[in-house]
mmCIF file of C-alpha atoms in Angstrom:
data_model
loop_
_atom_site.group_PDB
_atom_site.id
_atom_site.type_symbol
_atom_site.label_atom_id
_atom_site.label_comp_id
_atom_site.label_asym_id
_atom_site.label_seq_id
_atom_site.Cartn_x
_atom_site.Cartn_y
_atom_site.Cartn_z
ATOM 1 C CA MET K 1 0.000 0.000 0.000
ATOM 2 C CA PHE K 2 0.994 3.571 -0.659
ATOM 3 C CA SER K 3 0.810 6.211 1.939
ATOM 4 C CA THR K 4 -0.431 9.750 1.336
ATOM 5 C CA THR K 5 3.131 11.021 1.868
ATOM 6 C CA THR K 6 4.515 8.831 -0.949
ATOM 7 C CA ILE K 7 1.887 10.028 -3.427
ATOM 8 C CA THR K 8 2.438 13.677 -2.509
ATOM 9 C CA VAL K 9 6.238 13.405 -2.880
ATOM 10 C CA THR K 10 5.941 11.555 -6.207
ATOM 11 C CA LEU K 11 3.502 14.153 -7.548
ATOM 12 C CA ALA K 12 5.754 17.024 -6.431
ATOM 13 C CA VAL K 13 8.821 15.477 -8.116
ATOM 14 C CA THR K 14 6.885 14.768 -11.330
ATOM 15 C CA LEU K 15 5.467 18.321 -11.421
ATOM 16 C CA SER K 16 8.925 19.794 -10.771
ATOM 17 C CA THR K 17 10.439 17.702 -13.601
ATOM 18 C CA LEU K 18 7.658 18.730 -15.979
ATOM 19 C CA LEU K 19 8.052 22.438 -15.185
ATOM 20 C CA SER K 20 11.831 22.324 -15.720
ATOM 21 C CA PHE K 21 11.305 20.568 -19.068
ATOM 22 C CA ILE K 22 8.769 23.171 -20.210
ATOM 23 C CA SER K 23 10.984 26.106 -19.262
ATOM 24 C CA ALA K 24 13.993 24.537 -21.046
ATOM 25 C CA ALA K 25 12.096 23.990 -24.320
ATOM 26 C CA PRO K 26 12.430 26.707 -26.993
ATOM 27 C CA GLN K 27 9.539 29.088 -26.699
ATOM 28 C CA THR K 28 7.595 30.150 -29.775
ATOM 29 C CA PRO K 29 5.979 33.519 -29.256
ATOM 30 C CA PRO K 30 2.214 33.557 -29.577
ATOM 31 C CA PRO K 31 1.104 34.727 -33.027
ATOM 32 C CA THR K 32 -0.023 38.340 -33.297
ATOM 33 C CA GLY K 33 -2.100 37.880 -36.425
ATOM 34 C CA ILE K 34 0.162 40.299 -38.316
ATOM 35 C CA THR K 35 1.885 39.022 -41.457
ATOM 36 C CA HIS K 36 4.544 41.092 -43.232
ATOM 37 C CA ARG K 37 4.911 40.193 -46.914
ATOM 38 C CA ILE K 38 8.346 40.576 -48.518
ATOM 39 C CA THR K 39 8.870 40.098 -52.257
ATOM 40 C CA ALA K 40 12.303 38.847 -53.345
ATOM 41 C CA GLY K 41 13.311 39.730 -56.892
ATOM 42 C CA SER K 42 12.692 42.200 -59.663
ATOM 43 C CA THR K 43 9.429 43.785 -60.635
ATOM 44 C CA THR K 44 8.785 46.589 -63.075
ATOM 45 C CA ALA K 45 8.438 48.977 -60.137
ATOM 46 C CA ASN K 46 11.730 48.028 -58.416
ATOM 47 C CA SER K 47 14.068 47.184 -61.302
ATOM 48 C CA GLY K 48 17.118 45.233 -60.286
ATOM 49 C CA LEU K 49 17.968 42.878 -57.453
ATOM 50 C CA HIS K 50 15.750 43.900 -54.592
ATOM 51 C CA PHE K 51 13.613 42.931 -51.591
ATOM 52 C CA GLU K 52 10.384 44.895 -51.239
ATOM 53 C CA PRO K 53 10.142 46.186 -48.606
ATOM 54 C CA GLU K 54 13.732 45.975 -47.514
ATOM 55 C CA ASN K 55 13.308 47.608 -44.092
ATOM 56 C CA ILE K 56 10.547 46.095 -41.936
ATOM 57 C CA VAL K 57 9.434 46.894 -38.392
ATOM 58 C CA ALA K 58 7.821 43.822 -36.800
ATOM 59 C CA ASN K 59 6.674 42.833 -33.331
ATOM 60 C CA ILE K 60 7.442 39.619 -31.483
ATOM 61 C CA GLY K 61 4.997 37.017 -32.779
ATOM 62 C CA ASP K 62 4.547 38.659 -36.208
ATOM 63 C CA VAL K 63 5.045 36.390 -39.213
ATOM 64 C CA ILE K 64 7.398 37.262 -42.062
ATOM 65 C CA GLU K 65 6.254 35.773 -45.385
ATOM 66 C CA VAL K 66 8.694 35.836 -48.323
ATOM 67 C CA HIS K 67 7.428 35.525 -51.916
ATOM 68 C CA PHE K 68 9.963 34.839 -54.678
ATOM 69 C CA LEU K 69 10.003 36.275 -58.211
ATOM 70 C CA PRO K 70 12.058 35.023 -61.218
ATOM 71 C CA LYS K 71 14.584 33.577 -61.565
ATOM 72 C CA ASN K 72 16.058 32.013 -58.428
ATOM 73 C CA HIS K 73 16.270 33.807 -55.093
ATOM 74 C CA SER K 74 16.598 33.012 -51.401
ATOM 75 C CA PHE K 75 16.191 34.658 -47.988
ATOM 76 C CA ALA K 76 19.235 34.139 -45.751
ATOM 77 C CA GLN K 77 20.112 35.638 -42.358
ATOM 78 C CA SER K 78 23.482 37.271 -41.733
ATOM 79 C CA SER K 79 25.051 39.577 -39.177
ATOM 80 C CA PHE K 80 25.437 43.318 -39.696
ATOM 81 C CA SER K 81 29.237 43.073 -39.683
ATOM 82 C CA GLU K 82 29.385 40.214 -42.203
ATOM 83 C CA PRO K 83 26.721 40.724 -44.854
ATOM 84 C CA CYS K 84 26.422 38.034 -47.539
ATOM 85 C CA LYS K 85 27.527 35.365 -45.049
ATOM 86 C CA PRO K 86 25.140 33.266 -42.936
ATOM 87 C CA ILE K 87 25.440 33.921 -39.200
ATOM 88 C CA SER K 88 25.707 30.154 -38.590
ATOM 89 C CA ASP K 89 24.588 26.792 -39.915
ATOM 90 C CA ASP K 90 21.337 27.467 -38.046
ATOM 91 C CA ALA K 91 20.672 30.847 -39.681
ATOM 92 C CA ILE K 92 17.216 31.531 -41.061
ATOM 93 C CA PHE K 93 17.330 30.280 -44.648
ATOM 94 C CA SER K 94 14.590 29.638 -47.190
ATOM 95 C CA GLY K 95 16.626 27.558 -49.600
ATOM 96 C CA PHE K 96 16.522 28.589 -53.262
ATOM 97 C CA GLN K 97 13.039 29.141 -54.673
ATOM 98 C CA PRO K 98 13.250 29.077 -58.496
ATOM 99 C CA THR K 99 10.529 30.186 -60.889
ATOM 100 C CA ALA K 100 10.608 31.022 -64.599
ATOM 101 C CA GLU K 101 7.757 33.547 -64.390
ATOM 102 C CA GLY K 102 5.346 34.986 -61.869
ATOM 103 C CA GLU K 103 5.784 34.010 -58.222
ATOM 104 C CA ALA K 104 7.474 30.786 -57.140
ATOM 105 C CA PRO K 105 5.093 27.956 -56.199
ATOM 106 C CA ASN K 106 6.217 28.104 -52.548
ATOM 107 C CA ILE K 107 6.678 30.830 -49.959
ATOM 108 C CA PHE K 108 8.964 30.877 -46.927
ATOM 109 C CA SER K 109 7.645 32.082 -43.566
ATOM 110 C CA PHE K 110 8.999 32.472 -40.042
ATOM 111 C CA THR K 111 7.909 33.998 -36.744
ATOM 112 C CA VAL K 112 9.748 36.991 -35.240
ATOM 113 C CA ARG K 113 11.046 35.732 -31.882
ATOM 114 C CA ASP K 114 12.616 38.868 -30.387
ATOM 115 C CA GLU K 115 13.259 42.558 -31.058
ATOM 116 C CA GLU K 116 16.847 42.110 -32.269
ATOM 117 C CA PRO K 117 17.610 43.153 -35.876
ATOM 118 C CA ILE K 118 17.455 40.383 -38.472
ATOM 119 C CA TRP K 119 19.836 41.269 -41.304
ATOM 120 C CA PHE K 120 19.062 39.343 -44.489
ATOM 121 C CA TYR K 121 20.230 38.892 -48.068
ATOM 122 C CA CYS K 122 19.767 36.782 -51.194
ATOM 123 C CA SER K 123 22.480 34.112 -51.297
ATOM 124 C CA GLN K 124 22.284 33.577 -55.079
ATOM 125 C CA PRO K 125 25.944 33.478 -56.248
ATOM 126 C CA ASN K 126 25.049 33.862 -59.950
ATOM 127 C CA GLY K 127 25.052 37.639 -60.302
ATOM 128 C CA LEU K 128 26.263 38.172 -56.724
ATOM 129 C CA HIS K 129 22.807 39.255 -55.569
ATOM 130 C CA CYS K 130 23.858 40.318 -52.053
ATOM 131 C CA LYS K 131 26.907 42.265 -53.222
ATOM 132 C CA ASN K 132 24.705 44.022 -55.773
ATOM 133 C CA GLY K 133 22.183 45.279 -53.220
ATOM 134 C CA MET K 134 19.709 42.454 -52.597
ATOM 135 C CA SER K 135 19.584 42.746 -48.815
ATOM 136 C CA GLY K 136 17.472 44.144 -46.014
ATOM 137 C CA VAL K 137 16.676 44.259 -42.313
ATOM 138 C CA ILE K 138 13.856 43.492 -39.932
ATOM 139 C CA ASN K 139 13.799 45.674 -36.779
ATOM 140 C CA GLN K 140 16.728 47.942 -37.533
ATOM 141 C CA ASN K 141 17.862 49.854 -34.446
ATOM 142 C CA PHE K 142 17.278 53.354 -35.807
ATOM 143 C CA GLY K 143 19.258 54.928 -32.935
ATOM 144 C CA SER K 144 22.506 53.160 -33.871
ATOM 145 C CA GLY K 145 25.040 53.434 -36.659
ATOM 146 C CA SER K 146 24.001 49.990 -37.892
ATOM 147 C CA THR K 147 21.789 51.190 -40.732
ATOM 148 C CA LEU K 148 20.515 49.446 -43.829
ATOM 149 C CA ALA K 149 22.515 51.888 -45.981
ATOM 150 C CA LYS K 150 25.736 50.956 -44.124
ATOM 151 C CA TYR K 151 24.899 47.230 -44.374
ATOM 152 C CA LYS K 152 24.495 47.598 -48.155
ATOM 153 C CA GLN K 153 27.845 49.452 -48.331
ATOM 154 C CA LEU K 154 29.542 46.599 -46.467
ATOM 155 C CA ALA K 155 27.831 44.043 -48.745
ATOM 156 C CA ALA K 156 29.117 45.861 -51.843
ATOM 157 C CA LEU K 157 32.672 45.285 -50.565
ATOM 158 C CA THR K 158 32.167 41.518 -50.296
ATOM 159 C CA GLU K 159 34.670 39.758 -52.553
ATOM 160 C CA SER K 160 33.708 36.112 -52.257
ATOM 161 C CA VAL K 161 30.548 34.057 -52.336
ATOM 162 C CA VAL K 162 29.898 32.205 -49.085
ATOM 163 C CA SER K 163 27.895 28.988 -49.102
ATOM 164 C CA PRO K 164 24.409 29.447 -47.711
ATOM 165 C CA PRO K 165 23.313 27.703 -44.510
ATOM 166 C CA LYS K 166 21.281 24.485 -44.463
ATOM 167 C CA PRO K 167 17.974 24.902 -46.381
ATOM 168 C CA GLY K 168 14.721 25.386 -44.547
ATOM 169 C CA ASN K 169 16.130 26.664 -41.248
ATOM 170 C CA GLY K 170 14.198 28.891 -38.909
ATOM 171 C CA GLY K 171 10.874 28.779 -40.703
ATOM 172 C CA TRP K 172 8.601 26.786 -42.958
ATOM 173 C CA ILE K 173 7.864 26.365 -46.648
ATOM 174 C CA SER K 174 4.216 26.364 -47.731
ATOM 175 C CA PRO K 175 2.325 26.550 -51.019
ATOM 176 C CA ASN K 176 1.896 30.010 -52.497
ATOM 177 C CA GLU K 177 -1.863 30.392 -52.383
ATOM 178 C CA PRO K 178 -3.376 33.051 -54.678
ATOM 179 C CA LEU K 179 -4.958 35.986 -52.858
#
């Protein structure tokens, strides 16, 4: 037979273990219902290699949704000091999303987890997209010297193409549903 003391102690230990597991697990912020759409590639309105918009202000829990135009673009996360280079193997990365015309059949989305700037670029080596201005930022700190203009200047000085991180990191791929 079990005594009341044994059951109480077992329950307390189990609850303590469960709470420590929950607090150690990565936390996904609750969704805000706000989705920011970014278009990667050239349109008639933004000729050249470009993200539109390229400077986004987003809250924790907002979703960033990247749509890809011809020919073959990506969304890759870097640091301010090393544009055109992934911050790590675990950097946010869409993988390449090719399309001959219109929008690519898939979009890449991720949830904003904190208020830190997310510097991003297109990792397409053919045409050196990042070096030629295809970059942007989410949550730029407007009170610092780390500006999008300075990031683009640093990117223009990049001499070599750096391999992108592993595909599909930090977000999810889903079908591009017509509006």
